[in-house]
Amino acid sequence: MLEPEVLFFDEPSAALDVRTSETLASLLTELNKQIQIVIVSHDIPFLEKIGGRGCVMEKGSLKKVGELADLVHHLRH
């Protein structure tokens, strides 16, 4: 419990102002260099700041897995 292998975050940027959201994204980016993190979020710009790999789910089904930049491109087109 004191040394987890993975940390999970559910909508960590919800209800945050822009400045606090940017600070949190920076902190999570640094944290991700030390430990694996999993973030569930609808906030695509927030996720883009963190980068990494991700997946897209729709109606309870896994639709796509890959690099976040590729997933964002897929979602926007």
PDB file of C-alpha atoms in Angstrom:
ATOM      1  CA  MET A   1       0.000   0.000   0.000  1.00  0.00           C
ATOM      2  CA  LEU A   2       2.874   2.379   0.687  1.00  0.00           C
ATOM      3  CA  GLU A   3       4.612   1.524  -2.592  1.00  0.00           C
ATOM      4  CA  PRO A   4       1.871   0.968  -5.180  1.00  0.00           C
ATOM      5  CA  GLU A   5       2.726  -0.286  -8.651  1.00  0.00           C
ATOM      6  CA  VAL A   6      -0.085   1.726 -10.267  1.00  0.00           C
ATOM      7  CA  LEU A   7      -2.060   4.819  -9.258  1.00  0.00           C
ATOM      8  CA  PHE A   8      -5.578   5.343 -10.616  1.00  0.00           C
ATOM      9  CA  PHE A   9      -7.184   8.761 -11.135  1.00  0.00           C
ATOM     10  CA  ASP A  10     -10.850   9.279 -11.998  1.00  0.00           C
ATOM     11  CA  GLU A  11     -11.546  12.650 -13.646  1.00  0.00           C
ATOM     12  CA  PRO A  12      -8.691  14.404 -11.799  1.00  0.00           C
ATOM     13  CA  SER A  13      -9.219  17.701 -13.632  1.00  0.00           C
ATOM     14  CA  ALA A  14     -12.975  17.899 -12.992  1.00  0.00           C
ATOM     15  CA  ALA A  15     -14.115  21.300 -11.667  1.00  0.00           C
ATOM     16  CA  LEU A  16     -10.577  22.733 -11.656  1.00  0.00           C
ATOM     17  CA  ASP A  17      -9.719  26.159 -13.004  1.00  0.00           C
ATOM     18  CA  VAL A  18      -7.293  26.304 -15.938  1.00  0.00           C
ATOM     19  CA  ARG A  19      -4.235  27.193 -13.864  1.00  0.00           C
ATOM     20  CA  THR A  20      -4.792  24.404 -11.332  1.00  0.00           C
ATOM     21  CA  SER A  21      -5.520  21.920 -14.125  1.00  0.00           C
ATOM     22  CA  GLU A  22      -2.219  22.812 -15.822  1.00  0.00           C
ATOM     23  CA  THR A  23      -0.346  22.418 -12.531  1.00  0.00           C
ATOM     24  CA  LEU A  24      -1.963  19.030 -11.943  1.00  0.00           C
ATOM     25  CA  ALA A  25      -1.096  17.887 -15.477  1.00  0.00           C
ATOM     26  CA  SER A  26       2.525  18.855 -14.861  1.00  0.00           C
ATOM     27  CA  LEU A  27       2.582  16.979 -11.543  1.00  0.00           C
ATOM     28  CA  LEU A  28       1.045  13.865 -13.089  1.00  0.00           C
ATOM     29  CA  THR A  29       3.544  13.991 -15.955  1.00  0.00           C
ATOM     30  CA  GLU A  30       6.413  13.982 -13.455  1.00  0.00           C
ATOM     31  CA  LEU A  31       4.744  11.307 -11.320  1.00  0.00           C
ATOM     32  CA  ASN A  32       4.335   9.108 -14.386  1.00  0.00           C
ATOM     33  CA  LYS A  33       8.138   9.024 -14.741  1.00  0.00           C
ATOM     34  CA  GLN A  34       8.302   7.249 -11.371  1.00  0.00           C
ATOM     35  CA  ILE A  35       5.186   5.075 -11.343  1.00  0.00           C
ATOM     36  CA  GLN A  36       2.558   3.886 -13.781  1.00  0.00           C
ATOM     37  CA  ILE A  37      -0.627   5.958 -13.682  1.00  0.00           C
ATOM     38  CA  VAL A  38      -4.067   5.307 -15.125  1.00  0.00           C
ATOM     39  CA  ILE A  39      -6.334   8.283 -15.734  1.00  0.00           C
ATOM     40  CA  VAL A  40     -10.024   8.097 -16.619  1.00  0.00           C
ATOM     41  CA  SER A  41     -11.134  11.404 -18.100  1.00  0.00           C
ATOM     42  CA  HIS A  42     -13.302  13.107 -20.693  1.00  0.00           C
ATOM     43  CA  ASP A  43     -10.945  16.113 -20.659  1.00  0.00           C
ATOM     44  CA  ILE A  44      -8.921  15.493 -23.820  1.00  0.00           C
ATOM     45  CA  PRO A  45      -6.839  18.706 -23.626  1.00  0.00           C
ATOM     46  CA  PHE A  46      -5.827  17.724 -20.078  1.00  0.00           C
ATOM     47  CA  LEU A  47      -4.807  14.240 -21.227  1.00  0.00           C
ATOM     48  CA  GLU A  48      -2.844  15.685 -24.154  1.00  0.00           C
ATOM     49  CA  LYS A  49      -0.671  17.613 -21.689  1.00  0.00           C
ATOM     50  CA  ILE A  50       0.265  14.349 -19.962  1.00  0.00           C
ATOM     51  CA  GLY A  51       0.721  12.195 -23.064  1.00  0.00           C
ATOM     52  CA  GLY A  52       1.477   8.489 -23.081  1.00  0.00           C
ATOM     53  CA  ARG A  53      -0.728   5.633 -24.176  1.00  0.00           C
ATOM     54  CA  GLY A  54      -4.459   5.367 -23.808  1.00  0.00           C
ATOM     55  CA  CYS A  55      -7.650   3.755 -24.911  1.00  0.00           C
ATOM     56  CA  VAL A  56     -11.044   4.862 -26.123  1.00  0.00           C
ATOM     57  CA  MET A  57     -14.141   3.240 -24.693  1.00  0.00           C
ATOM     58  CA  GLU A  58     -17.666   3.618 -25.963  1.00  0.00           C
ATOM     59  CA  LYS A  59     -20.804   2.145 -24.425  1.00  0.00           C
ATOM     60  CA  GLY A  60     -18.719  -0.153 -22.221  1.00  0.00           C
ATOM     61  CA  SER A  61     -16.598  -1.526 -25.070  1.00  0.00           C
ATOM     62  CA  LEU A  62     -12.934  -0.954 -25.798  1.00  0.00           C
ATOM     63  CA  LYS A  63     -12.770   0.700 -29.229  1.00  0.00           C
ATOM     64  CA  LYS A  64      -9.129   1.668 -29.732  1.00  0.00           C
ATOM     65  CA  VAL A  65      -5.756   1.432 -27.932  1.00  0.00           C
ATOM     66  CA  GLY A  66      -2.590   3.322 -28.774  1.00  0.00           C
ATOM     67  CA  GLU A  67      -0.508   6.437 -28.357  1.00  0.00           C
ATOM     68  CA  LEU A  68      -2.570   9.321 -27.020  1.00  0.00           C
ATOM     69  CA  ALA A  69      -1.729  11.592 -29.959  1.00  0.00           C
ATOM     70  CA  ASP A  70      -3.089   8.965 -32.391  1.00  0.00           C
ATOM     71  CA  LEU A  71      -6.215   8.448 -30.296  1.00  0.00           C
ATOM     72  CA  VAL A  72      -6.912  12.177 -30.135  1.00  0.00           C
ATOM     73  CA  HIS A  73      -6.500  12.403 -33.919  1.00  0.00           C
ATOM     74  CA  HIS A  74      -8.954   9.507 -34.297  1.00  0.00           C
ATOM     75  CA  LEU A  75     -11.497  11.202 -31.993  1.00  0.00           C
ATOM     76  CA  ARG A  76     -11.313  14.529 -33.785  1.00  0.00           C
ATOM     77  CA  HIS A  77     -11.732  13.109 -37.299  1.00  0.00           C
TER      78      HIS A  77
END
